[in-house]
CSV table of N, CA and C and ligand atoms in Angstrom, one decimal:
chain,number,residue,atom,x,y,z
A,1,MET,N,-46.2,-20.2,58.1
A,1,MET,CA,-45.3,-20.8,60.1
A,1,MET,C,-45.6,-20.1,60.4
A,2,THR,N,-45.7,-19.4,61.8
A,2,THR,CA,-44.9,-18.6,62.4
A,2,THR,C,-44.3,-19.1,62.9
A,3,ILE,N,-42.7,-18.1,62.6
A,3,ILE,CA,-41.6,-18.8,63.6
A,3,ILE,C,-40.9,-17.3,64.6
A,4,ALA,N,-41.0,-18.1,65.7
A,4,ALA,CA,-40.0,-17.1,66.4
A,4,ALA,C,-38.0,-17.3,66.3
A,5,ILE,N,-38.1,-16.1,65.7
A,5,ILE,CA,-36.5,-16.1,65.5
A,5,ILE,C,-35.9,-15.1,67.1
A,6,GLY,N,-34.9,-15.6,67.4
A,6,GLY,CA,-33.1,-14.8,67.9
A,6,GLY,C,-32.6,-14.9,67.7
A,7,SER,N,-31.4,-13.8,68.5
A,7,SER,CA,-29.8,-15.0,68.5
A,7,SER,C,-29.4,-13.4,69.4
A,8,ASP,N,-27.5,-14.3,69.9
A,8,ASP,CA,-27.0,-13.1,70.7
A,8,ASP,C,-26.1,-12.4,69.2
A,9,HIS,N,-25.6,-12.5,69.7
A,9,HIS,CA,-24.2,-10.8,68.7
A,9,HIS,C,-23.8,-11.8,67.8
A,10,ASN,N,-23.6,-13.2,68.4
A,10,ASN,CA,-22.8,-14.2,67.2
A,10,ASN,C,-23.7,-14.4,65.5
A,11,GLY,N,-25.3,-14.1,66.4
A,11,GLY,CA,-26.4,-14.6,65.2
A,11,GLY,C,-26.3,-13.7,64.9
A,12,VAL,N,-26.6,-12.2,64.4
A,12,VAL,CA,-27.2,-11.5,63.9
A,12,VAL,C,-27.4,-11.3,62.5
A,13,ALA,N,-25.9,-11.6,62.2
A,13,ALA,CA,-25.7,-11.5,60.4
A,13,ALA,C,-26.5,-13.2,60.3
A,14,LEU,N,-26.7,-14.0,60.6
A,14,LEU,CA,-27.7,-15.0,60.2
A,14,LEU,C,-28.7,-15.3,60.1
A,15,LYS,N,-29.0,-14.4,61.5
A,15,LYS,CA,-30.5,-14.2,61.2
A,15,LYS,C,-31.2,-13.2,59.8
A,16,GLU,N,-30.3,-12.1,60.3
A,16,GLU,CA,-31.1,-11.5,59.3
A,16,GLU,C,-31.2,-11.9,57.5
A,17,ALA,N,-30.3,-12.7,57.2
A,17,ALA,CA,-29.8,-13.8,56.0
A,17,ALA,C,-31.2,-14.5,56.2
A,18,LEU,N,-31.5,-14.9,56.9
A,18,LEU,CA,-32.4,-16.4,56.3
A,18,LEU,C,-33.9,-15.4,56.9
A,19,LYS,N,-33.6,-14.1,57.6
A,19,LYS,CA,-35.1,-13.2,57.0
A,19,LYS,C,-35.0,-13.0,55.9
A,20,GLN,N,-34.3,-12.8,55.0
A,20,GLN,CA,-34.3,-12.2,53.9
A,20,GLN,C,-34.4,-13.0,53.0
A,21,GLY,N,-34.1,-14.3,53.3
A,21,GLY,CA,-33.9,-15.7,52.0
A,21,GLY,C,-35.1,-16.5,52.8
A,22,ALA,N,-34.5,-17.8,53.6
A,22,ALA,CA,-35.4,-19.3,54.2
A,22,ALA,C,-36.9,-18.8,55.0
A,23,LEU,N,-36.8,-17.6,54.8
A,23,LEU,CA,-37.9,-17.8,56.0
A,23,LEU,C,-38.9,-17.0,55.5
A,24,GLN,N,-38.4,-16.1,53.9
A,24,GLN,CA,-39.8,-15.5,53.6
A,24,GLN,C,-40.7,-16.3,52.9
A,25,GLY,N,-42.1,-15.2,53.4
A,25,GLY,CA,-43.7,-16.1,53.0
A,25,GLY,C,-43.6,-16.9,54.4
A,26,HIS,N,-42.8,-17.0,55.5
A,26,HIS,CA,-43.1,-17.2,56.3
A,26,HIS,C,-43.9,-16.2,57.3
A,27,ILE,N,-44.0,-16.3,58.7
A,27,ILE,CA,-44.7,-14.9,59.8
A,27,ILE,C,-43.7,-15.1,60.9
A,28,VAL,N,-42.9,-14.3,60.8
A,28,VAL,CA,-41.5,-14.3,61.5
A,28,VAL,C,-41.3,-12.7,62.8
A,29,ARG,N,-41.7,-13.6,64.0
A,29,ARG,CA,-41.4,-13.2,64.8
A,29,ARG,C,-40.1,-12.5,65.4
A,30,ASP,N,-39.6,-11.9,65.8
A,30,ASP,CA,-38.5,-11.5,65.9
A,30,ASP,C,-37.3,-11.2,67.3
A,31,PHE,N,-37.3,-11.4,68.5
A,31,PHE,CA,-37.5,-11.4,69.1
A,31,PHE,C,-35.4,-10.8,70.0
A,32,GLY,N,-35.2,-10.4,69.1
A,32,GLY,CA,-33.7,-9.9,68.8
A,32,GLY,C,-33.0,-10.6,69.0
A,33,VAL,N,-31.5,-10.3,69.2
A,33,VAL,CA,-30.7,-8.6,68.9
A,33,VAL,C,-30.6,-8.0,67.6
A,34,PHE,N,-30.3,-7.0,68.0
A,34,PHE,CA,-30.0,-6.4,65.9
A,34,PHE,C,-29.0,-6.1,65.8
A,35,THR,N,-28.0,-6.4,67.3
A,35,THR,CA,-26.8,-5.4,67.4
A,35,THR,C,-25.8,-6.1,67.4
A,36,SER,N,-24.2,-5.7,67.7
A,36,SER,CA,-24.0,-6.7,67.6
A,36,SER,C,-22.4,-6.3,69.2
A,37,GLU,N,-23.3,-5.7,70.1
A,37,GLU,CA,-23.3,-5.3,71.5
A,37,GLU,C,-23.1,-6.9,71.5
A,38,SER,N,-22.5,-7.2,72.9
A,38,SER,CA,-22.6,-8.4,73.8
A,38,SER,C,-23.2,-8.7,74.5
A,39,VAL,N,-24.5,-9.5,74.6
A,39,VAL,CA,-25.3,-10.3,75.5
A,39,VAL,C,-25.6,-11.6,76.0
A,40,ASP,N,-26.0,-12.0,76.7
A,40,ASP,CA,-26.6,-13.3,77.9
A,40,ASP,C,-27.5,-13.9,76.2
A,41,TYR,N,-27.0,-15.2,76.2
A,41,TYR,CA,-28.0,-16.0,75.1
A,41,TYR,C,-28.9,-17.0,75.8
A,42,PRO,N,-29.1,-16.5,77.1
A,42,PRO,CA,-30.2,-17.6,77.9
A,42,PRO,C,-31.0,-16.7,77.7
A,43,ASP,N,-31.2,-14.9,77.7
A,43,ASP,CA,-32.0,-14.0,77.8
A,43,ASP,C,-33.4,-14.4,76.2
A,44,ILE,N,-32.2,-14.2,75.1
A,44,ILE,CA,-32.9,-14.0,73.8
A,44,ILE,C,-33.9,-15.9,74.1
A,45,ALA,N,-32.7,-16.7,74.6
A,45,ALA,CA,-33.3,-18.4,74.8
A,45,ALA,C,-34.5,-18.2,74.9
A,46,PHE,N,-34.7,-18.0,76.1
A,46,PHE,CA,-35.6,-18.3,76.9
A,46,PHE,C,-37.0,-17.3,76.0
A,47,ALA,N,-36.5,-16.1,75.9
A,47,ALA,CA,-38.1,-15.2,75.2
A,47,ALA,C,-38.5,-15.9,73.7
A,48,VAL,N,-37.4,-16.9,72.7
A,48,VAL,CA,-38.2,-17.1,71.6
A,48,VAL,C,-38.6,-18.8,72.5
A,49,ALA,N,-38.5,-19.4,73.7
A,49,ALA,CA,-38.7,-20.4,73.8
A,49,ALA,C,-40.6,-20.5,74.4
A,50,ARG,N,-39.9,-19.4,75.3
A,50,ARG,CA,-41.7,-19.5,76.4
A,50,ARG,C,-42.7,-18.7,74.7
A,51,ALA,N,-42.6,-18.2,73.5
A,51,ALA,CA,-42.9,-18.3,72.3
A,51,ALA,C,-43.6,-19.2,71.6
A,52,VAL,N,-42.6,-20.4,71.5
A,52,VAL,CA,-42.7,-21.4,71.3
A,52,VAL,C,-44.1,-22.5,72.6
A,53,ALA,N,-43.5,-22.4,73.3
A,53,ALA,CA,-43.9,-23.0,74.0
A,53,ALA,C,-45.4,-23.0,74.3
A,54,SER,N,-45.1,-21.4,74.3
A,54,SER,CA,-47.5,-20.7,74.5
A,54,SER,C,-47.8,-21.1,73.5
A,55,GLY,N,-47.5,-22.2,72.6
A,55,GLY,CA,-48.5,-21.5,70.8
A,55,GLY,C,-48.2,-20.2,70.4
A,56,GLU,N,-47.9,-19.5,71.1
A,56,GLU,CA,-48.3,-18.3,69.8
A,56,GLU,C,-47.2,-18.3,68.8
A,57,CYS,N,-46.0,-19.4,68.6
A,57,CYS,CA,-45.8,-19.5,67.2
A,57,CYS,C,-45.0,-20.6,67.8
A,58,GLU,N,-45.4,-20.7,66.2
A,58,GLU,CA,-45.8,-22.8,66.0
A,58,GLU,C,-43.8,-23.4,66.2
A,59,ARG,N,-42.7,-22.6,65.4
A,59,ARG,CA,-41.7,-23.3,66.2
A,59,ARG,C,-40.7,-21.7,66.1
A,60,GLY,N,-39.3,-22.3,67.0
A,60,GLY,CA,-38.7,-21.3,66.8
A,60,GLY,C,-36.8,-21.6,66.0
A,61,ILE,N,-36.3,-20.7,65.7
A,61,ILE,CA,-34.6,-20.8,65.7
A,61,ILE,C,-34.3,-19.8,66.6
A,62,LEU,N,-33.0,-20.4,66.8
A,62,LEU,CA,-31.9,-19.7,68.0
A,62,LEU,C,-30.6,-19.7,67.3
A,63,ILE,N,-30.1,-19.0,67.6
A,63,ILE,CA,-28.7,-18.7,66.6
A,63,ILE,C,-27.8,-17.8,68.1
A,64,CYS,N,-26.7,-18.4,67.9
A,64,CYS,CA,-26.0,-18.2,68.8
A,64,CYS,C,-24.2,-18.4,68.4
A,65,GLY,N,-22.8,-18.7,69.0
A,65,GLY,CA,-22.1,-18.4,67.6
A,65,GLY,C,-22.1,-20.4,67.5
A,66,THR,N,-22.5,-21.3,68.1
A,66,THR,CA,-21.6,-22.2,68.2
A,66,THR,C,-23.9,-23.4,68.0
A,67,GLY,N,-24.5,-22.4,68.4
A,67,GLY,CA,-26.5,-22.9,68.5
A,67,GLY,C,-25.6,-24.1,70.1
A,68,ILE,N,-25.0,-24.2,70.6
A,68,ILE,CA,-25.1,-25.2,72.3
A,68,ILE,C,-26.0,-24.6,73.0
A,69,GLY,N,-25.0,-22.8,73.4
A,69,GLY,CA,-25.7,-22.6,74.3
A,69,GLY,C,-26.9,-22.3,73.8
A,70,MET,N,-27.7,-22.4,73.5
A,70,MET,CA,-28.9,-21.7,73.1
A,70,MET,C,-29.9,-22.9,73.1
A,71,SER,N,-29.4,-23.9,72.7
A,71,SER,CA,-29.9,-25.3,72.8
A,71,SER,C,-29.8,-25.8,74.2
A,72,ILE,N,-29.5,-25.8,74.9
A,72,ILE,CA,-28.9,-26.0,76.1
A,72,ILE,C,-29.9,-24.6,77.4
A,73,ALA,N,-30.1,-23.3,76.7
A,73,ALA,CA,-31.2,-23.1,77.5
A,73,ALA,C,-32.9,-23.0,77.1
A,74,ALA,N,-32.9,-23.1,76.3
A,74,ALA,CA,-34.3,-23.3,75.4
A,74,ALA,C,-34.7,-24.7,75.6
A,75,ASN,N,-34.3,-25.5,76.5
A,75,ASN,CA,-34.9,-26.9,76.7
A,75,ASN,C,-34.9,-26.7,78.2
A,76,LYS,N,-34.6,-25.5,79.0
A,76,LYS,CA,-34.9,-25.9,80.4
A,76,LYS,C,-36.6,-25.2,80.8
A,77,VAL,N,-37.0,-25.1,79.0
A,77,VAL,CA,-38.6,-24.7,79.0
A,77,VAL,C,-38.9,-25.8,78.6
A,78,GLN,N,-40.2,-26.0,80.0
A,78,GLN,CA,-41.5,-27.1,79.1
A,78,GLN,C,-41.8,-27.0,78.1
A,79,GLY,N,-42.2,-27.8,78.1
A,79,GLY,CA,-42.5,-28.8,76.0
A,79,GLY,C,-41.5,-28.2,74.7
A,80,ILE,N,-40.2,-27.5,75.7
A,80,ILE,CA,-39.2,-27.2,74.7
A,80,ILE,C,-38.8,-28.5,74.4
A,81,ARG,N,-38.2,-28.9,72.2
A,81,ARG,CA,-37.2,-29.3,72.7
A,81,ARG,C,-36.6,-28.6,71.2
A,82,ALA,N,-35.5,-28.5,71.7
A,82,ALA,CA,-34.6,-27.6,70.9
A,82,ALA,C,-33.3,-28.3,69.9
A,83,ALA,N,-33.2,-28.5,68.9
A,83,ALA,CA,-32.0,-29.6,68.4
A,83,ALA,C,-31.3,-28.4,68.3
A,84,ALA,N,-29.4,-29.3,67.9
A,84,ALA,CA,-28.6,-27.9,67.7
A,84,ALA,C,-28.3,-28.9,66.5
A,85,CYS,N,-28.4,-28.3,65.6
A,85,CYS,CA,-27.9,-29.1,64.0
A,85,CYS,C,-26.7,-28.4,63.2
A,86,SER,N,-26.3,-28.7,63.0
A,86,SER,CA,-25.0,-28.4,61.8
A,86,SER,C,-25.4,-28.7,60.3
A,87,ASP,N,-26.2,-29.6,60.1
A,87,ASP,CA,-26.0,-30.5,58.4
A,87,ASP,C,-27.4,-30.7,58.2
A,88,VAL,N,-27.9,-30.9,57.1
A,88,VAL,CA,-28.8,-31.1,57.0
A,88,VAL,C,-29.7,-32.3,56.9
A,89,TYR,N,-28.5,-33.7,56.8
A,89,TYR,CA,-29.3,-34.6,57.8
A,89,TYR,C,-29.8,-34.8,59.3
A,90,SER,N,-29.3,-34.2,60.4
A,90,SER,CA,-29.5,-33.9,61.6
A,90,SER,C,-30.3,-33.2,61.6
A,91,ALA,N,-30.6,-32.5,61.0
A,91,ALA,CA,-32.1,-31.4,60.7
A,91,ALA,C,-33.5,-31.7,60.4
A,92,LYS,N,-33.2,-32.9,59.5
A,92,LYS,CA,-34.3,-33.5,59.2
A,92,LYS,C,-34.5,-35.1,60.1
A,93,MET,N,-33.7,-35.8,61.2
A,93,MET,CA,-34.3,-36.4,61.1
A,93,MET,C,-34.7,-35.7,63.0
A,94,SER,N,-34.1,-34.8,63.4
A,94,SER,CA,-34.9,-33.6,64.1
A,94,SER,C,-36.4,-33.3,64.7
A,95,ARG,N,-36.4,-33.2,63.2
A,95,ARG,CA,-37.9,-32.9,62.8
A,95,ARG,C,-38.6,-34.5,62.4
A,96,ARG,N,-37.9,-35.8,62.4
A,96,ARG,CA,-39.0,-36.9,61.8
A,96,ARG,C,-38.6,-37.5,62.9
A,97,ASP,N,-37.9,-37.9,63.8
A,97,ASP,CA,-38.1,-38.8,65.0
A,97,ASP,C,-37.6,-37.6,66.9
A,98,ASN,N,-37.5,-36.4,66.1
A,98,ASN,CA,-37.7,-35.8,68.1
A,98,ASN,C,-38.7,-34.6,68.3
A,99,ASP,N,-38.9,-34.6,67.0
A,99,ASP,CA,-40.8,-33.1,66.7
A,99,ASP,C,-39.8,-32.0,66.9
A,100,ALA,N,-38.8,-32.1,66.8
A,100,ALA,CA,-37.7,-30.5,67.4
A,100,ALA,C,-38.9,-29.2,67.2
A,101,ASN,N,-38.7,-28.4,68.3
A,101,ASN,CA,-39.9,-26.9,67.8
A,101,ASN,C,-38.9,-25.7,68.2
A,102,ILE,N,-37.5,-26.3,68.3
A,102,ILE,CA,-37.1,-24.9,67.7
A,102,ILE,C,-35.2,-25.2,67.1
A,103,LEU,N,-35.3,-25.4,66.6
A,103,LEU,CA,-33.7,-24.8,65.8
A,103,LEU,C,-32.3,-24.1,66.1
A,104,CYS,N,-31.7,-25.1,66.5
A,104,CYS,CA,-30.2,-24.5,67.6
A,104,CYS,C,-29.4,-24.2,66.1
A,105,LEU,N,-29.0,-22.6,65.6
A,105,LEU,CA,-27.8,-22.8,64.4
A,105,LEU,C,-26.5,-22.3,65.4
A,106,GLY,N,-25.3,-22.5,64.6
A,106,GLY,CA,-24.2,-21.5,64.8
A,106,GLY,C,-23.8,-20.5,64.0
A,107,GLY,N,-23.7,-19.3,64.2
A,107,GLY,CA,-23.5,-18.1,63.5
A,107,GLY,C,-22.1,-18.3,63.0
A,108,ARG,N,-21.2,-19.0,63.9
A,108,ARG,CA,-19.9,-19.0,63.7
A,108,ARG,C,-19.3,-20.7,62.9
A,109,VAL,N,-20.7,-21.4,62.9
A,109,VAL,CA,-20.5,-23.1,62.8
A,109,VAL,C,-20.5,-22.6,61.2
A,110,VAL,N,-22.0,-22.3,61.1
A,110,VAL,CA,-22.4,-22.6,59.4
A,110,VAL,C,-22.5,-21.0,58.8
A,111,GLY,N,-22.3,-21.2,57.2
A,111,GLY,CA,-22.3,-20.2,56.4
A,111,GLY,C,-23.6,-20.0,55.9
A,112,PRO,N,-24.1,-18.9,55.8
A,112,PRO,CA,-25.8,-18.7,55.0
A,112,PRO,C,-26.0,-19.9,54.4
A,113,GLY,N,-25.1,-19.9,53.5
A,113,GLY,CA,-26.0,-20.8,52.1
A,113,GLY,C,-26.5,-22.2,53.1
A,114,LEU,N,-25.6,-22.6,53.9
A,114,LEU,CA,-25.8,-24.6,54.1
A,114,LEU,C,-26.7,-23.8,55.6
A,115,ALA,N,-26.8,-22.7,55.8
A,115,ALA,CA,-28.2,-22.6,57.2
A,115,ALA,C,-29.7,-22.1,56.4
A,116,ALA,N,-29.6,-21.5,55.1
A,116,ALA,CA,-30.7,-21.7,54.5
A,116,ALA,C,-31.4,-23.1,54.2
A,117,GLU,N,-30.2,-24.6,53.8
A,117,GLU,CA,-31.2,-25.3,53.9
A,117,GLU,C,-31.5,-26.1,54.3
A,118,ILE,N,-30.2,-26.1,55.9
A,118,ILE,CA,-30.8,-26.8,56.9
A,118,ILE,C,-32.1,-25.9,57.7
A,119,VAL,N,-32.8,-25.0,57.3
A,119,VAL,CA,-33.9,-24.6,57.5
A,119,VAL,C,-34.8,-25.2,56.9
A,120,THR,N,-34.6,-25.0,55.4
A,120,THR,CA,-35.9,-25.7,54.6
A,120,THR,C,-36.2,-26.8,55.2
A,121,VAL,N,-35.1,-27.7,55.3
A,121,VAL,CA,-35.6,-28.9,55.1
A,121,VAL,C,-36.2,-29.1,56.7
A,122,TRP,N,-35.6,-28.2,57.5
A,122,TRP,CA,-36.3,-28.4,59.2
A,122,TRP,C,-37.8,-28.0,59.3
A,123,LEU,N,-37.9,-27.0,58.0
A,123,LEU,CA,-39.2,-26.5,58.4
A,123,LEU,C,-40.5,-27.2,57.4
A,124,ASN,N,-40.2,-28.2,56.9
A,124,ASN,CA,-41.1,-28.8,55.8
A,124,ASN,C,-40.8,-30.7,56.4
A,125,GLU,N,-39.8,-30.7,57.1
A,125,GLU,CA,-39.8,-32.6,57.2
A,125,GLU,C,-41.2,-32.6,58.3
A,126,PRO,N,-41.4,-33.6,58.5
A,126,PRO,CA,-43.3,-33.8,59.2
A,126,PRO,C,-43.1,-34.9,60.1
A,127,PHE,N,-43.9,-34.8,61.7
A,127,PHE,CA,-42.7,-35.5,62.7
A,127,PHE,C,-42.9,-37.1,62.4
A,128,ALA,N,-42.6,-38.6,62.6
A,128,ALA,CA,-43.0,-39.4,62.2
A,128,ALA,C,-44.0,-40.0,63.5
A,129,GLY,N,-43.9,-39.7,64.0
A,129,GLY,CA,-45.0,-40.5,65.6
A,129,GLY,C,-45.0,-41.4,65.7
A,130,GLY,N,-45.5,-42.3,65.5
A,130,GLY,CA,-45.5,-43.7,66.1
A,130,GLY,C,-44.8,-44.5,68.2
A,131,ARG,N,-43.8,-44.7,67.2
A,131,ARG,CA,-42.7,-45.0,68.1
A,131,ARG,C,-41.8,-43.9,69.3
A,132,HIS,N,-42.1,-43.3,68.1
A,132,HIS,CA,-41.0,-41.8,68.8
A,132,HIS,C,-42.2,-40.9,69.0
A,133,ALA,N,-43.2,-41.2,69.5
A,133,ALA,CA,-43.7,-40.3,70.3
A,133,ALA,C,-44.0,-41.2,70.9
A,134,ARG,N,-43.9,-42.4,72.0
A,134,ARG,CA,-43.9,-42.7,73.2
A,134,ARG,C,-42.6,-42.2,73.4
A,135,ARG,N,-41.4,-41.8,72.7
A,135,ARG,CA,-40.5,-41.4,73.7
A,135,ARG,C,-40.3,-40.1,73.7
A,136,LEU,N,-40.3,-39.3,73.0
A,136,LEU,CA,-41.2,-38.2,73.8
A,136,LEU,C,-41.7,-37.4,74.7
A,137,GLU,N,-42.8,-38.5,74.8
A,137,GLU,CA,-43.6,-38.7,76.1
A,137,GLU,C,-42.5,-39.5,77.3
A,138,LYS,N,-41.9,-40.1,77.4
A,138,LYS,CA,-41.1,-40.5,78.4
A,138,LYS,C,-40.0,-38.8,78.2
A,139,ILE,N,-39.5,-38.6,77.3
A,139,ILE,CA,-38.7,-37.4,78.4
A,139,ILE,C,-39.4,-36.7,78.6
A,140,HIS,N,-40.6,-35.7,77.9
A,140,HIS,CA,-41.6,-34.7,78.8
A,140,HIS,C,-41.9,-34.9,80.3
A,141,ALA,N,-41.9,-36.5,80.2
A,141,ALA,CA,-43.0,-37.3,81.6
A,141,ALA,C,-41.3,-36.5,82.8
A,142,GLN,N,-40.3,-36.7,82.4
A,142,GLN,CA,-38.8,-36.4,83.3
A,142,GLN,C,-39.3,-34.6,83.4
A,143,GLU,N,-39.9,-34.1,82.8
A,143,GLU,CA,-39.3,-32.1,83.2
A,143,GLU,C,-39.8,-31.9,84.5
A,144,GLY,N,-39.6,-31.6,85.3
A,144,GLY,CA,-39.6,-31.0,86.5
A,144,GLY,C,-39.3,-31.6,87.9
A,145,GLN,N,-38.6,-33.2,87.1
A,145,GLN,CA,-38.0,-34.6,87.9
A,145,GLN,C,-36.9,-33.7,88.4
A,146,ARG,N,-36.6,-34.4,89.7
A,146,ARG,CA,-34.4,-34.6,89.1
A,146,ARG,C,-34.3,-36.0,89.2
B,201,LIG,C1,-21.1,-16.0,73.2
B,201,LIG,O1,-19.9,-15.8,73.8
B,201,LIG,C2,-21.1,-17.4,73.2
B,201,LIG,O2,-20.9,-18.2,74.3
B,201,LIG,C3,-22.5,-17.7,72.6
B,201,LIG,O3,-22.3,-16.9,71.2
B,201,LIG,C4,-23.0,-19.4,71.9
B,201,LIG,O4,-21.8,-19.5,71.2
B,201,LIG,C5,-22.6,-19.9,73.2
B,201,LIG,O5,-23.6,-21.3,73.0
């Protein structure tokens, strides 16, 4: 799978750990950042979200301190369904019910071991479709409207 990944300064260490571990065997496009210098998470969120929305990458992973800011920002990009998850069950259901195409993690919330489990489950769980697809259509119909 081709995966876009990005983090702010609070997610650099976890991003590197995932690249060395759970993401081995996948094609990873890293949108930064690479140092602990403070940056604005929306800049990274939009870069990764656009890569996923355009089809350039199949999925995205975004990491900030909590995962929350990244998910709020990424969900502003049309076609993105970003889910901030800090447990395995939520990550699995974000795929099964919500067809989440971006996973957001908190570098200050989950450790590397749990994050690896979350990522592995999230990458492998299929979307259930059916009534869930109808619900997602309703969400995307709202995009661009007030
Ligand atoms: C940056 O200070 C922090 O706000 C960010 O890493 C993230 O937690 C935002 O949701």
